[in-house]
Amino acid sequence: MKTICDEIRQQGSKDGRPWGKMCIGDGSGAAVRVLSPNDYTVIDPNGFANYWNNYVDQVWNKYSNQPLIVNTQGDAGNVSCRVSGNQLNCPGDNLSFQKPSAADIWGCNSGPFENRGNGIHLAAVARICAAFIRTTLLLPGGNVQPSLPASSYYTADPTDHYSRLIHKHEVDGRGYAFPYDDVNAGNENASGTVASGRPSTLTVYVGGYSA
């Protein structure tokens, strides 16, 4: 916990954003919890209010001129989406995507990412919001989501430094740092999801490495 707080405070010193305020301490000042940006926004709505604005504008501009391919990883397969009239539209989707705000991106559950719509829309919500959090939409190959390896996540600016540092200090780099962390390409598994059609034994480990 201390290491994560030290590093997230360093990020705040670099970009002037209130990352360090997301660390909650006890009476002695020792770190006891790190708030996610989504939780912190409830406390301070203005701290990250314009954080994603330029990035969102760049994404909208890029996909006005070329398609964004969303791999639904389901029966719908690849869906070719494009920005038109300031809305991102995907064939077969019964809804469109407006530009997301910072709060929409942090939570992945409001505005254009609200949990509603048909199957294609819900698949697109998860994959597009994950791509925003990981800032992979403008990277080479980022026109197909998901397609890039975990090593490319959080490498562009701006990005979700909370998720970046959580993964950096998790065992094997795996665990949920945001709601759609289980969206991955191929055999990637950033969330540490374990699934079996025929489970026989469940072993629970309590504890872990000290951060």
Coordinates of C-alpha atoms in Angstrom, one line a residue, residues 23-197:
C23 CA -4.4 7.8 -0.7
I24 CA -6.3 7.6 2.6
G25 CA -4.3 7.4 5.8
D26 CA -5.0 6.5 9.4
G27 CA -4.4 8.8 12.4
S28 CA -0.7 8.3 12.1
G29 CA -0.7 9.0 8.4
A30 CA 0.0 5.4 7.4
A31 CA -1.7 4.5 4.1
V32 CA -4.7 2.2 4.6
R33 CA -6.6 2.6 1.4
V34 CA -6.2 3.9 -2.2
L35 CA -9.4 5.3 -3.8
S36 CA -10.0 4.6 -7.4
P37 CA -10.4 7.7 -9.6
N38 CA -14.1 6.9 -9.9
D39 CA -14.5 7.0 -6.1
Y40 CA -12.3 10.1 -5.8
T41 CA -14.5 12.0 -8.3
V42 CA -17.4 11.7 -5.9
I43 CA -15.3 13.7 -3.3
D44 CA -13.7 16.1 -5.8
P45 CA -15.7 16.3 -9.1
N46 CA -13.3 18.9 -10.5
G47 CA -10.0 17.2 -9.8
F48 CA -10.1 15.2 -13.1
A49 CA -13.0 17.0 -14.8
N50 CA -11.1 17.8 -18.0
Y51 CA -8.5 15.0 -17.7
W52 CA -9.6 13.1 -20.8
N53 CA -10.9 15.9 -23.0
N54 CA -8.0 16.1 -25.5
Y55 CA -7.7 12.4 -25.7
V56 CA -11.4 11.9 -26.4
D57 CA -11.2 14.6 -29.1
Q58 CA -8.3 12.9 -30.7
V59 CA -10.1 9.5 -30.6
W60 CA -13.2 11.0 -32.2
N61 CA -11.2 12.7 -34.9
K62 CA -9.3 9.5 -35.7
Y63 CA -12.4 7.4 -36.0
S64 CA -14.2 10.0 -38.1
N65 CA -11.6 9.1 -40.8
Q66 CA -11.2 5.3 -40.3
P67 CA -13.3 2.5 -38.7
L68 CA -12.8 1.4 -35.1
I69 CA -13.2 -2.4 -35.2
V70 CA -14.8 -3.8 -32.1
N71 CA -14.2 -7.5 -31.6
T72 CA -17.3 -8.5 -29.6
Q73 CA -15.7 -11.8 -28.9
G74 CA -19.1 -13.3 -29.4
D75 CA -21.6 -14.3 -32.1
A76 CA -21.5 -10.8 -33.7
G77 CA -17.8 -11.1 -34.4
N78 CA -16.0 -7.9 -35.5
V79 CA -18.2 -4.8 -35.8
S80 CA -16.9 -1.8 -37.8
C81 CA -17.8 1.4 -35.9
R82 CA -17.3 5.0 -37.1
V83 CA -17.9 8.5 -35.8
S84 CA -20.5 10.5 -37.7
G85 CA -22.3 13.6 -36.6
N86 CA -20.2 13.5 -33.4
Q87 CA -21.6 10.1 -32.4
L88 CA -19.8 6.8 -32.6
N89 CA -22.1 4.3 -34.4
C90 CA -21.7 0.6 -34.8
P91 CA -23.7 -1.6 -37.2
G92 CA -26.3 -3.7 -35.5
D93 CA -26.1 -1.5 -32.3
N94 CA -29.5 -0.1 -31.2
L95 CA -27.7 2.9 -29.6
S96 CA -24.8 5.2 -30.4
F97 CA -22.0 6.6 -28.3
Q98 CA -21.6 10.3 -27.5
K99 CA -18.3 11.6 -26.3
P100 CA -17.7 10.4 -22.8
S101 CA -16.8 12.6 -19.9
A102 CA -14.1 11.9 -17.4
A103 CA -16.7 10.5 -14.9
D104 CA -18.1 8.2 -17.7
I105 CA -14.6 6.8 -18.4
W106 CA -13.6 6.3 -14.8
G107 CA -16.8 4.4 -13.9
C108 CA -17.6 2.8 -17.3
N109 CA -21.2 2.8 -16.2
S110 CA -22.7 6.3 -17.1
G111 CA -23.3 8.4 -20.2
P112 CA -22.4 6.4 -23.3
F113 CA -21.2 3.5 -21.2
E114 CA -24.5 3.1 -19.3
N115 CA -25.4 -0.6 -19.0
R116 CA -28.2 -0.8 -21.5
G117 CA -28.9 -1.6 -25.1
N118 CA -28.7 -4.8 -27.1
G119 CA -26.0 -7.4 -27.1
I120 CA -23.8 -5.6 -29.6
H121 CA -24.0 -2.3 -27.7
L122 CA -23.1 -4.0 -24.4
A123 CA -20.1 -5.7 -25.9
A124 CA -19.0 -2.4 -27.4
V125 CA -19.4 -0.6 -24.1
A126 CA -17.1 -2.9 -22.3
R127 CA -14.4 -2.9 -25.0
I128 CA -14.5 0.8 -25.8
C129 CA -14.4 1.9 -22.1
A130 CA -11.6 -0.6 -21.4
A131 CA -9.7 0.9 -24.3
F132 CA -10.1 4.4 -22.9
I133 CA -9.0 3.4 -19.4
R134 CA -5.9 1.7 -20.9
T135 CA -5.4 4.5 -23.6
T136 CA -4.9 2.0 -26.4
L137 CA -7.2 3.7 -29.0
L138 CA -4.5 5.8 -30.6
L139 CA -1.7 3.3 -30.5
P140 CA -0.6 1.4 -33.6
G141 CA -3.1 -1.5 -33.9
G142 CA -5.5 0.2 -31.5
N143 CA -8.1 0.5 -34.3
V144 CA -9.1 -3.1 -33.3
Q145 CA -10.4 -3.5 -29.8
P146 CA -9.3 -5.6 -28.0
S147 CA -6.2 -6.7 -29.9
L148 CA -3.1 -5.3 -28.1
P149 CA -1.1 -7.1 -25.4
A150 CA -1.2 -6.0 -21.8
S151 CA 2.3 -4.6 -22.2
S152 CA 0.8 -1.8 -24.3
Y153 CA -1.8 -0.8 -21.6
Y154 CA -1.2 2.5 -19.8
T155 CA 1.7 3.5 -22.1
A156 CA 0.1 6.6 -23.6
D157 CA -0.7 10.0 -22.0
P158 CA -3.1 10.6 -20.4
T159 CA -3.9 7.2 -18.8
D160 CA -5.4 5.7 -15.7
H161 CA -2.3 5.7 -13.4
Y162 CA -4.3 4.2 -10.6
S163 CA -5.0 1.1 -12.7
R164 CA -1.4 1.1 -14.0
L165 CA 0.1 1.1 -10.5
I166 CA -2.4 -1.5 -9.1
H167 CA -1.4 -3.9 -11.9
K168 CA 2.3 -3.1 -11.4
H169 CA 2.1 -4.2 -7.7
E170 CA -0.4 -7.1 -8.0
V171 CA 0.8 -10.7 -8.0
D172 CA 1.5 -11.5 -11.6
G173 CA 0.1 -8.1 -12.5
R174 CA -3.4 -9.6 -12.4
G175 CA -6.6 -8.3 -10.7
Y176 CA -9.5 -6.0 -11.3
A177 CA -8.5 -2.3 -11.3
F178 CA -11.7 -1.2 -13.1
P179 CA -15.0 -2.8 -14.1
Y180 CA -14.0 -4.2 -17.5
D181 CA -10.5 -5.4 -16.7
D182 CA -11.6 -8.8 -18.0
V183 CA -11.7 -7.5 -21.5
N184 CA -8.5 -8.8 -23.1
A185 CA -7.3 -10.0 -26.4
G186 CA -6.5 -13.7 -27.1
N187 CA -4.9 -15.4 -24.1
E188 CA -4.2 -12.2 -22.1
N189 CA -5.7 -12.2 -18.6
A190 CA -5.2 -8.8 -16.9
S191 CA -8.0 -9.4 -14.4
G192 CA -6.9 -12.8 -13.2
T193 CA -10.3 -14.3 -14.1
V194 CA -10.6 -18.0 -13.5
A195 CA -13.3 -20.0 -15.2
S196 CA -14.1 -23.6 -15.6
G197 CA -17.1 -25.5 -17.0

